[in-house]
Coordinates of C-alpha atoms and ligand atoms in Angstrom, one line a residue:
X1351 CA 116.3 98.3 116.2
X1352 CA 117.4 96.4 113.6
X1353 CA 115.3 95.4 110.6
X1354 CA 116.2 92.4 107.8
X1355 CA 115.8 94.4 104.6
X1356 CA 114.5 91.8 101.3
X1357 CA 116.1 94.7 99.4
X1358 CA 119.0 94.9 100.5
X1359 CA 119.6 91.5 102.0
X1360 CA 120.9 92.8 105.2
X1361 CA 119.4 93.4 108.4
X1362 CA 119.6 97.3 109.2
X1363 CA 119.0 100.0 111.7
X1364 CA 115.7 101.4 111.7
X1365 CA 115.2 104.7 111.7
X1366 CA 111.5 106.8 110.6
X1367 CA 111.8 108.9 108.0
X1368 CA 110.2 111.5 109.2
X1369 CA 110.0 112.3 113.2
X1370 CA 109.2 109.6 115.3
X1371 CA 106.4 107.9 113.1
X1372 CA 106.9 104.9 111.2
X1373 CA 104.5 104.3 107.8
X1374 CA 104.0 101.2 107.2
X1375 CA 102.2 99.4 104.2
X1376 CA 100.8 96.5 104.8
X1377 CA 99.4 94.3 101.8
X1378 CA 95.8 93.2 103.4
X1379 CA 93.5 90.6 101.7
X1380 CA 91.2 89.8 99.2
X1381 CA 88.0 89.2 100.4
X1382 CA 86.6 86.7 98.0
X1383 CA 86.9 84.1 100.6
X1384 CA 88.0 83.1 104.4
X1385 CA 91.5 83.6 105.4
X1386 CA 92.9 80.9 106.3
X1387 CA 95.8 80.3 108.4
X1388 CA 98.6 81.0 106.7
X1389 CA 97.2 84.3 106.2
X1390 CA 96.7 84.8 109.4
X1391 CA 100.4 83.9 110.0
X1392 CA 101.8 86.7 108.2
X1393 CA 99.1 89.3 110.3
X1394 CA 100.1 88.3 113.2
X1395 CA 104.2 89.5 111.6
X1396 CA 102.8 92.9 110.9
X1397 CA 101.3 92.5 114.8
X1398 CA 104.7 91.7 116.0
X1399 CA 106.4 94.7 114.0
X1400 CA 104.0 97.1 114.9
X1401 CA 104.2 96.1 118.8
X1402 CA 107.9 95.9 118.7
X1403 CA 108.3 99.9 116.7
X1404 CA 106.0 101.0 119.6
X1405 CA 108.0 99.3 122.0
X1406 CA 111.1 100.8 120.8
X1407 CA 109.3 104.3 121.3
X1408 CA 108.2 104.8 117.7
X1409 CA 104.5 105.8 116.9
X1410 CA 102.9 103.4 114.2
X1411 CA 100.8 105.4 111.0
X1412 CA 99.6 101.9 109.5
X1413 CA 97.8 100.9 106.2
X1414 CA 96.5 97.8 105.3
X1415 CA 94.5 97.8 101.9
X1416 CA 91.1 95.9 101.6
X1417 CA 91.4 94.3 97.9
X1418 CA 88.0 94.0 96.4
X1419 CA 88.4 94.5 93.1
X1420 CA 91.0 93.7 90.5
X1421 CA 93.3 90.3 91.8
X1422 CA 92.9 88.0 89.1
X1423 CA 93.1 84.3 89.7
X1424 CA 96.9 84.0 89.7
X1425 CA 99.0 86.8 91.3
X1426 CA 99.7 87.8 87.3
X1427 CA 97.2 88.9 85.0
X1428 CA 95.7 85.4 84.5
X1429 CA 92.1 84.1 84.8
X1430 CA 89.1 86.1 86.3
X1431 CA 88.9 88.7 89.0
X1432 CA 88.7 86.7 92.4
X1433 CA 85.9 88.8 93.8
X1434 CA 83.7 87.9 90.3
X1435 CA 84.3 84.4 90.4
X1436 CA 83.3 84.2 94.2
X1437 CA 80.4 86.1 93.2
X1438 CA 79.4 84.3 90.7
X1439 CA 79.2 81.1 92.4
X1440 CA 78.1 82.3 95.0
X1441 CA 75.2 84.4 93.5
X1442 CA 75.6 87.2 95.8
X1443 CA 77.2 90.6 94.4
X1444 CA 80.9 91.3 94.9
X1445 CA 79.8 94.6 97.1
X1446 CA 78.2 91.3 99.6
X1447 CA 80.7 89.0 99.2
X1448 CA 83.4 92.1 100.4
X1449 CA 81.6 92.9 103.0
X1450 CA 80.7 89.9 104.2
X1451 CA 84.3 88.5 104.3
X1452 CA 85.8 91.8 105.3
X1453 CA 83.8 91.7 108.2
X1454 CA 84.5 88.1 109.2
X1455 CA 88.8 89.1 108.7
X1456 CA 88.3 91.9 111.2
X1457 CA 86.6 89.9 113.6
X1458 CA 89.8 87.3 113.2
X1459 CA 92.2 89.9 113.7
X1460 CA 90.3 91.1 116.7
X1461 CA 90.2 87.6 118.4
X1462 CA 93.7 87.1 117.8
X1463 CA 94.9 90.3 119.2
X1464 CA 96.0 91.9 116.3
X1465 CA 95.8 95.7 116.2
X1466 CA 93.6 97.1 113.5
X1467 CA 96.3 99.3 111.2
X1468 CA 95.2 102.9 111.6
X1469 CA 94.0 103.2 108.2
X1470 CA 92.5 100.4 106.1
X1471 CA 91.1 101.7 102.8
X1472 CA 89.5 99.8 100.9
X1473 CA 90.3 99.4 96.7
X1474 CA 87.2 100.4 95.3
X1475 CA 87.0 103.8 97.2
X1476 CA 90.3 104.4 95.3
X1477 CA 89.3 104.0 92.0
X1478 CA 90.2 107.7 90.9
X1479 CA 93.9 107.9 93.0
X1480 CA 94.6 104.6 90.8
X1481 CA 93.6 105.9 87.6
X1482 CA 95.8 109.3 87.8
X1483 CA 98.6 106.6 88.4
X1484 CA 97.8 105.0 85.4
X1485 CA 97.6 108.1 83.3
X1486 CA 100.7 109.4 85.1
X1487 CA 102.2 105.9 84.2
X1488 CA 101.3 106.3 80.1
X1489 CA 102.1 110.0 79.7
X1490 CA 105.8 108.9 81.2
X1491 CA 105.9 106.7 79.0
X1492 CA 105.4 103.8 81.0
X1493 CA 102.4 102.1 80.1
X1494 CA 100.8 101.4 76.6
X1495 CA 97.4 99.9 75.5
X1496 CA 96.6 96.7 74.3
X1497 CA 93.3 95.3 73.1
X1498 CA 92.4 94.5 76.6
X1499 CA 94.2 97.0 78.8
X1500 CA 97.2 99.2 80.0
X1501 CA 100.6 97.7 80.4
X1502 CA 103.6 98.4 82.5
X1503 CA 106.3 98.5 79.8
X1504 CA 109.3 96.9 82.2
X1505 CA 111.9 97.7 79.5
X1506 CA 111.6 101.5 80.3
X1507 CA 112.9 100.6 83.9
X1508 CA 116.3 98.8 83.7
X1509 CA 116.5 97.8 87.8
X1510 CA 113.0 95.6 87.5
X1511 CA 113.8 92.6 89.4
X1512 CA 115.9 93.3 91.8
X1513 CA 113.8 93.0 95.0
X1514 CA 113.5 89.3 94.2
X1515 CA 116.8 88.8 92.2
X1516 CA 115.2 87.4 89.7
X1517 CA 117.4 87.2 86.3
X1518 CA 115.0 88.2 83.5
X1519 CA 116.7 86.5 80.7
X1520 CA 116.6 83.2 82.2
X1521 CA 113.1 83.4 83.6
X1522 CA 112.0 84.8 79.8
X1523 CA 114.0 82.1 77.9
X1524 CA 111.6 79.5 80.2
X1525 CA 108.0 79.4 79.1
X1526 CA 106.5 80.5 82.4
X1527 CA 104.7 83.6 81.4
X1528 CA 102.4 83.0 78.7
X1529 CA 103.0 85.2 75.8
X1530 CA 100.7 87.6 74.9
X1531 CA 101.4 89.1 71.4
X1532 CA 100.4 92.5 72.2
X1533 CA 102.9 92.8 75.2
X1534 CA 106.5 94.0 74.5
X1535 CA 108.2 92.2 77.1
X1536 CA 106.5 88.9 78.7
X1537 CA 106.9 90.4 82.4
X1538 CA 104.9 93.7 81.6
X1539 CA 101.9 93.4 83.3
X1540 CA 98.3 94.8 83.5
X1541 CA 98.0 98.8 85.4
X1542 CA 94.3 98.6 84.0
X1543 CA 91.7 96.5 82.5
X1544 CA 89.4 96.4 79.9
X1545 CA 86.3 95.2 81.3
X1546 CA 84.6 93.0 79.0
X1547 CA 80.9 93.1 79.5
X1548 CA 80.0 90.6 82.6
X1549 CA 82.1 91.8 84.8
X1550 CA 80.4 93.6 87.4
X1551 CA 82.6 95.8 89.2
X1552 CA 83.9 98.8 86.2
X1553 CA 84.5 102.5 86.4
X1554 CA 85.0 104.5 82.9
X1555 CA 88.6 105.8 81.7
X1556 CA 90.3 107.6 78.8
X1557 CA 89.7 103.7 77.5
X1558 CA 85.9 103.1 78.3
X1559 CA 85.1 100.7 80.7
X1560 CA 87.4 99.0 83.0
X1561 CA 89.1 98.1 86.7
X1562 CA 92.1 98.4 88.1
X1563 CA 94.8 95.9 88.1
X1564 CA 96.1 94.5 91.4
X1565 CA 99.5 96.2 91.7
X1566 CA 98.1 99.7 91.2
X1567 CA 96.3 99.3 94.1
X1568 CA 98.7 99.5 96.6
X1569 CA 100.8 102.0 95.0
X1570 CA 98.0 104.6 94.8
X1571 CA 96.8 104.1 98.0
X1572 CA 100.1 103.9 99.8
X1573 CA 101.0 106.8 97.9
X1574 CA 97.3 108.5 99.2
X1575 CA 98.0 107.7 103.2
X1576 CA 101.7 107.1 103.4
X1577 CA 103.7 110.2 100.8
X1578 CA 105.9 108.9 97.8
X1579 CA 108.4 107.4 100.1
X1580 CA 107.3 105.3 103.5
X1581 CA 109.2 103.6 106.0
X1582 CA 108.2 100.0 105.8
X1583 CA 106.5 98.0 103.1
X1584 CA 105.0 94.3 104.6
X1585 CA 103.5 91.5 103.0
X1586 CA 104.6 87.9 102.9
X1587 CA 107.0 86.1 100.9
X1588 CA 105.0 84.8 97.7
X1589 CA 103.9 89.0 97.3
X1590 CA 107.9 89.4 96.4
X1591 CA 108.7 88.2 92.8
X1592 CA 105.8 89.9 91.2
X1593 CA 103.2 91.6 93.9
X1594 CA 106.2 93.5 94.9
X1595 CA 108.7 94.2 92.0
X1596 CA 105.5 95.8 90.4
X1597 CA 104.5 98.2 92.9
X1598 CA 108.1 99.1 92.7
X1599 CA 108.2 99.7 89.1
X1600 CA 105.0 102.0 89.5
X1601 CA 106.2 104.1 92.1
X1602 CA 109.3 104.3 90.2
X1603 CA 107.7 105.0 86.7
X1604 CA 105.4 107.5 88.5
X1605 CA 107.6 109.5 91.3
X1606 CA 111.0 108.5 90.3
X1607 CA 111.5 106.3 93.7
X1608 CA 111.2 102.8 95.4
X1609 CA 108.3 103.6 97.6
X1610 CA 109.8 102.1 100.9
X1611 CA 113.0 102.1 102.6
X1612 CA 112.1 98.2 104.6
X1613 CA 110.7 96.0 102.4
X1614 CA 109.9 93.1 105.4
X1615 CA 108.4 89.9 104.3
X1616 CA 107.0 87.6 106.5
X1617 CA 107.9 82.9 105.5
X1618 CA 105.0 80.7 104.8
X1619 CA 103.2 78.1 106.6
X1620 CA 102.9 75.4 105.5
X1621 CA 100.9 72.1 106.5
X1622 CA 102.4 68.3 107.3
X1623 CA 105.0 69.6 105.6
X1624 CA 103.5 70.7 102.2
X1625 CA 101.4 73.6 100.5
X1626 CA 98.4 74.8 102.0
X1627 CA 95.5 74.0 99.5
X1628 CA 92.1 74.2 99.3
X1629 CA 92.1 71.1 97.0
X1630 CA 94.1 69.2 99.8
X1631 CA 91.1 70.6 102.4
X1632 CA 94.0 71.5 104.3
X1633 CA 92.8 75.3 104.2
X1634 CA 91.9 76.2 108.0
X1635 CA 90.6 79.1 109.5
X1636 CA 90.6 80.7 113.2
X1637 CA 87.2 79.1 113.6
X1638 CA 87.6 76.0 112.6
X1639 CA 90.6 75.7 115.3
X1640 CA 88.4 76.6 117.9
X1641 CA 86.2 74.3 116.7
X1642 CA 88.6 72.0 116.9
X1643 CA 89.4 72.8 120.9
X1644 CA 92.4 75.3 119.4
X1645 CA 91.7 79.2 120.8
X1646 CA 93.1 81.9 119.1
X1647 CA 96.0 82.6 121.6
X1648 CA 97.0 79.1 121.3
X1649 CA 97.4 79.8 117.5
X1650 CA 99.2 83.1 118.2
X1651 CA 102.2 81.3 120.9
X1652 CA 102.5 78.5 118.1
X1653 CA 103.1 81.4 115.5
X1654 CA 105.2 83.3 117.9
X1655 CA 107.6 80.5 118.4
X1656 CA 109.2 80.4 115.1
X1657 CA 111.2 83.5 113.5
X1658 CA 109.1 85.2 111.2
X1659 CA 111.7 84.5 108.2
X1660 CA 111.5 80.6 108.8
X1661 CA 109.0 78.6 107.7
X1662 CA 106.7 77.1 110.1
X1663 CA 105.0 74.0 109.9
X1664 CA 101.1 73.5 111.0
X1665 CA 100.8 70.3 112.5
X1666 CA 98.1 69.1 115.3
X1667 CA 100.8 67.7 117.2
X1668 CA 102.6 70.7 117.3
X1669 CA 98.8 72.8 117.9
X1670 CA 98.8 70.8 120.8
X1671 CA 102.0 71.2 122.4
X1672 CA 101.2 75.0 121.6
X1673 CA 97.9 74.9 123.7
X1674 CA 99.9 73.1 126.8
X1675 CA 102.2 75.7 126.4
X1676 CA 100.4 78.7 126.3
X1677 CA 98.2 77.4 129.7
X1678 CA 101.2 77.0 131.4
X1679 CA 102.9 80.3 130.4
X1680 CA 99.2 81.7 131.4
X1681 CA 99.8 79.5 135.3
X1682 CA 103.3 80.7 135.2
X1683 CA 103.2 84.0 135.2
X1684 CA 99.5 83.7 137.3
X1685 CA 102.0 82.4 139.8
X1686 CA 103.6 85.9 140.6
X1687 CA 100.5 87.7 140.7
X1688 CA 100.6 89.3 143.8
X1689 CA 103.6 87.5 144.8
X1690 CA 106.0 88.6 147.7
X1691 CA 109.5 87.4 147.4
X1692 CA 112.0 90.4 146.3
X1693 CA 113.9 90.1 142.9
X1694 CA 116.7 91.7 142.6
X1695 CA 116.2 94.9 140.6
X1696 CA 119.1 94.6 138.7
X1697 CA 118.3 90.9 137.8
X1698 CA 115.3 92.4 136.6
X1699 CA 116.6 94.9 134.6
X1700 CA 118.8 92.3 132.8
X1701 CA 115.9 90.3 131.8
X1702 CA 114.1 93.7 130.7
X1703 CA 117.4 94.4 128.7
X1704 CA 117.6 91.1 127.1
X1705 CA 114.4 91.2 126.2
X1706 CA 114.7 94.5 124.4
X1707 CA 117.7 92.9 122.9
X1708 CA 115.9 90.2 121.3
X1709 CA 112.7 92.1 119.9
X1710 CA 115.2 95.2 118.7
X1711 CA 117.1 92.1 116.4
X1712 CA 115.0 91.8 113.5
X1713 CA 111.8 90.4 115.7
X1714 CA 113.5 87.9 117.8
X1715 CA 110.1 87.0 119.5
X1716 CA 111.4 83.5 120.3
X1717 CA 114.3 84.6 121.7
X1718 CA 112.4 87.0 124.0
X1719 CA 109.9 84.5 125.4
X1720 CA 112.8 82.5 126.2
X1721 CA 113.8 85.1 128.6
X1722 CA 110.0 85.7 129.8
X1723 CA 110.0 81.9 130.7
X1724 CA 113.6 81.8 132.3
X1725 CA 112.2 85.1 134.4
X1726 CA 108.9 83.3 135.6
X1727 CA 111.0 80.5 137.0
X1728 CA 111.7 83.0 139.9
X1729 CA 110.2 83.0 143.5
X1730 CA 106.7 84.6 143.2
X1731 CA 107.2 88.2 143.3
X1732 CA 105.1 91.1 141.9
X1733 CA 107.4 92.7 139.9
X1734 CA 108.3 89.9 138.2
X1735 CA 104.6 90.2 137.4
X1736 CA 104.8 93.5 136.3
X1737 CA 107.7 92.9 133.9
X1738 CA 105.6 89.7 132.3
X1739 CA 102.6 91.8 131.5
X1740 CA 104.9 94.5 129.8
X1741 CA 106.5 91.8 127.5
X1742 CA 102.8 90.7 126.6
X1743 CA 102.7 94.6 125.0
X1744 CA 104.9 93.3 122.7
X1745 CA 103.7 89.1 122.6
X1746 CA 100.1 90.5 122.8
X1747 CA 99.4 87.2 124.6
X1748 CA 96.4 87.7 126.7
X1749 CA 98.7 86.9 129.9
X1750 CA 96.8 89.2 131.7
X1751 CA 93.2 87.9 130.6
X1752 CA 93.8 84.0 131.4
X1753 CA 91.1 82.7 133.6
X1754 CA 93.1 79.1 135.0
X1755 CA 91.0 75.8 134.7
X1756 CA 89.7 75.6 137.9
X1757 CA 87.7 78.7 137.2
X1758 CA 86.7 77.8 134.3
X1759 CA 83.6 76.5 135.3
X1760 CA 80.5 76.1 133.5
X1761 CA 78.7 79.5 134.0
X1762 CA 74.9 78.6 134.8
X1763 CA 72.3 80.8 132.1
X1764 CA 70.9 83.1 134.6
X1765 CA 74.4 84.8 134.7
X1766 CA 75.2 84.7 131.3
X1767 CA 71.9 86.1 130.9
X1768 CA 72.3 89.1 133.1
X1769 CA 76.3 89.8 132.1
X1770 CA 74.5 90.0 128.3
X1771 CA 72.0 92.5 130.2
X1772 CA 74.7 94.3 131.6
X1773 CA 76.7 94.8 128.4
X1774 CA 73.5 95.8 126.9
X1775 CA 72.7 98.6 129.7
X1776 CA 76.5 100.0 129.0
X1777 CA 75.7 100.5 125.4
X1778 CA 72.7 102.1 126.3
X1779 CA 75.1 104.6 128.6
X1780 CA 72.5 103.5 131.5
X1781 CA 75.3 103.2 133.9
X1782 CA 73.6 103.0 137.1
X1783 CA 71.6 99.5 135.8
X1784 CA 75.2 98.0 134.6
X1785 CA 76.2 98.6 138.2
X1786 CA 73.0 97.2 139.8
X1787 CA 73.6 93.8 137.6
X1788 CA 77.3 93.6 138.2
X1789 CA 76.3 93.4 141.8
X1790 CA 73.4 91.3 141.1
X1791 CA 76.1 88.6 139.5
X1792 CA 78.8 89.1 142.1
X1793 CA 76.3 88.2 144.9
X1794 CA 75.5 85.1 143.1
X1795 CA 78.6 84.4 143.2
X1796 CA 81.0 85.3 139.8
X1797 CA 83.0 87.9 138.6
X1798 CA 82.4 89.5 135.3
X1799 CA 85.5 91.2 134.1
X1800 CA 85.6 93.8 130.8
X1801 CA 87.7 93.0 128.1
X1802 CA 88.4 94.5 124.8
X1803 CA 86.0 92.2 123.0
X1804 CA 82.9 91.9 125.5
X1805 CA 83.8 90.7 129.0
X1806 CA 84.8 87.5 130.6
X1807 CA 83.1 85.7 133.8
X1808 CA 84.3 83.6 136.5
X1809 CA 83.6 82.1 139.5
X1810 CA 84.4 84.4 142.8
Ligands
AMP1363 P1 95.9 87.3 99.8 O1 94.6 87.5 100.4 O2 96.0 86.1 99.0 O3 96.4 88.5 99.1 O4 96.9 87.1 101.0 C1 97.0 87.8 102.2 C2 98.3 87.7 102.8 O5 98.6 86.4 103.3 C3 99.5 88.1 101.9 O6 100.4 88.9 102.6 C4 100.1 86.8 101.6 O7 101.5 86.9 101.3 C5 99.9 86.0 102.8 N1 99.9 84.5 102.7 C6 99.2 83.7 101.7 N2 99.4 82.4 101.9 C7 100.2 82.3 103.0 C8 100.8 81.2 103.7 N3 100.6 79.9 103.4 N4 101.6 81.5 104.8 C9 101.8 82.8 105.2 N5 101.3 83.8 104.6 C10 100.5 83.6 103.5
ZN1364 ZN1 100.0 95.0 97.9

């Protein structure tokens, strides 16, 4: 398959490293607050790459970090730590506030069908692996000490810039990063803090007190899970010009190489057209679109629709052109469910081929539910039905799950009541009562079907 490549600025083959596993680093989020999304967006990308590698025979070794500690307010080393200032006005402590929001983005992942990365460690059990980095970094030679922390000294490595292309003159002639005296180039930035008194989260160091910066973060826990050199490095676009050329300049400054091979980034959303913004309340989350009548696989088909590398724009109009969509892709391919007409099997195996095509070209999802919906055109037939519900390994779509309207019938409380009663019984292990109440509902006339988050019900 073939990857685009930020680095390079090519699409290339893809090949693992090592065996047949692909490593992958994902950048996860801070949990300070909801994720909105846009977020969301760019989870969904890691979804579709790690679905497409396993499709293309690869296994997936995933890691997606848990930042809850050190991301200052702006993606440099400006303004307080996110997870002290949500703290703070929240009065809760920033142990509660990660957990809390942690929590919530796992259960958002979940109902959007995103497979949990196979590792997801969290910053603050890392606090050790980061600060052997740092040391590392200063007996190199790479970082220095200020009055109020560690610095990556970006003269020491002559190719900074160069996943973003960035020219360094022109960016320092321009007053965009504010000068600090005690920095020797404007772009160095923070591997450690000094942490002044309030703030809460600190660990001691050759220095005293302190945290760890943002960037060192991933490095030393990619580095923990992953090796010195991984396959693919994810994150989304705005992680590139400084997220990203300093995790690079760690790993380099530490173990002498760029710690991925892929470095895949995933285009903003954006709303009516503009930036996403909490001051512009235009900040949703997964459960406010339900709220709003908008499930969470109607939000994954409108993401799916547009290339991961283009922009796409969040609009309701569009939301609901999505959620007709998505039902009638659900009715379409409902439609060859047991179905009897023959396909030709090698008109199959062109679709099936095509498909591959598109999801082996740098994540072509769009093109390759093109060819699901040109397939489901055909006469009913059961192998077309098949074929759909493999392409939904890679779509993650719910195809199989979708209940149509007509079913979708108010379910009286007596049955809710004893499908809770059954899930219960299955916790407990007590078997023989989860079979006594699935019969119990199916004479009174509905079907309770198990599903990776609970169970769905329907009328018979
Ligand atoms: P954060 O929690 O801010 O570190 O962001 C989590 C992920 O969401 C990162 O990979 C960001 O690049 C990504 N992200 C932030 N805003 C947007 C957006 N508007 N559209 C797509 N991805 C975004
Ligand atoms: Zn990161």
């Amino acid at each position: 398959m073939k990857l685009y490549n930020t680095l390079t600025r090519k699409k290339e083959e893809f090949t693992p490293l090592q065996g047949n596993t692909a490593r992958m680093y994902s950048c996860g989020p801070t949990v300070y607050n909801y994720a909105h999304i846009g977020n969301m967006r760019t989870y969904v990308f890691m979804d579709l790459l790690r679905r497409t590698l396993k499709a293309e025979g690869y296994k997936v070794k995933g890691v997606m970090n848990i930042t809850d500690v050190g991301h200052l307010l702006s993606d440099a080393d400006d303004g307080e730590d996110k997870m002290e200032k949500a703290a703070r006005e929240q009065k809760k402590t920033p142990l509660e506030i990660a957990a809390y929001y942690t929590d919530v983005f796992f259960k958002d992942l979940a109902r959007l069908n995103i497979g949990k990365p196979e590792v997801t460690p969290k910053a603050t059990d890392h606090i050790p692996e980061m600060l052997s980095m740092v040391y590392d970094l200063c007996e190199k030679g790479y970082g220095y000490e200020t009055s109020d922390g560690i610095y990556y000294d970006i003269s020491r490595f002559p190719d900074y810039g160069s996943l973003s292309g960035i020219n360094l003159e022109d960016q320092q002639a321009g007053a965009r990063v504010e000068v600090n005296d005690e920095k020797r180039n404007p772009y160095d930035f923070a591997i450690w803090k000094k942490a002044p008194k309030e703030h809460i989260m600190q660990w001691d160091s050759r220095w005293g007190m302190g945290y760890p910066g943002w960037h060192i973060e991933c490095s030393a826990m990619s580095k923990k899970y992953l090796g010195e050199v991984f396959d693919i490095h994810t994150g989304g676009v705005d992680h590139i010009p400084i997220h990203h050329e300093n995790e690079i300049a760690q790993s380099y400054g530490a173990c002498g190489k760029n710690p991925a091979k892929f470095w895949v980034h995933g285009e903003f959303m954006c709303v009516d057209g503009g930036k996403m913004s909490k001051k512009l309340g235009n900040t949703y989350t997964i459960s406010q679109l339900e709220e709003m009548g908008y499930s969470p696989m109607t939000f994954r088909y409108f993401c799916l629709n547009t290339h991961y590398r283009k922009k796409l724009n969040f609009t309701f109009p569009a939301m609901d052109g999505a959620k007709v969509a998505y039902e009638r892709l659900c009715e379409a391919v409902l439609r060859h469910k047991g179905g009897t007409a023959t396909v030709d099997a090698e008109k199959l195996s062109a679709y099936e081929k095509e498909f591959r095509e598109y999801i082996a070209d740098d994540l072509n999802i769009p093109g390759a539910l093109g060819v699901l919906w040109t397939m489901l055109k055909e006469a009913p037939s059961a192998s077309v039905y098949d074929l759909a519900l493999q392409m939904d390994e890679v779509f993650g779509l719910r195809l199989k799950e979708y209940v149509p309207a007509e079913k979708q019938v108010e379910v009286p409380e007596e049955i809710t009541a004893l499908c809770e009663a059954r899930i219960a019984a299955k916790k407990d292990k007590n078997y023989a009562l989860a079979d006594s109440l699935r019969a119990e509902i199916t004479a009174k006339g509905y079907i309770v079907k198990d599903t990776k988050e609970g169970y769905t019900v329907e009328k018979a």
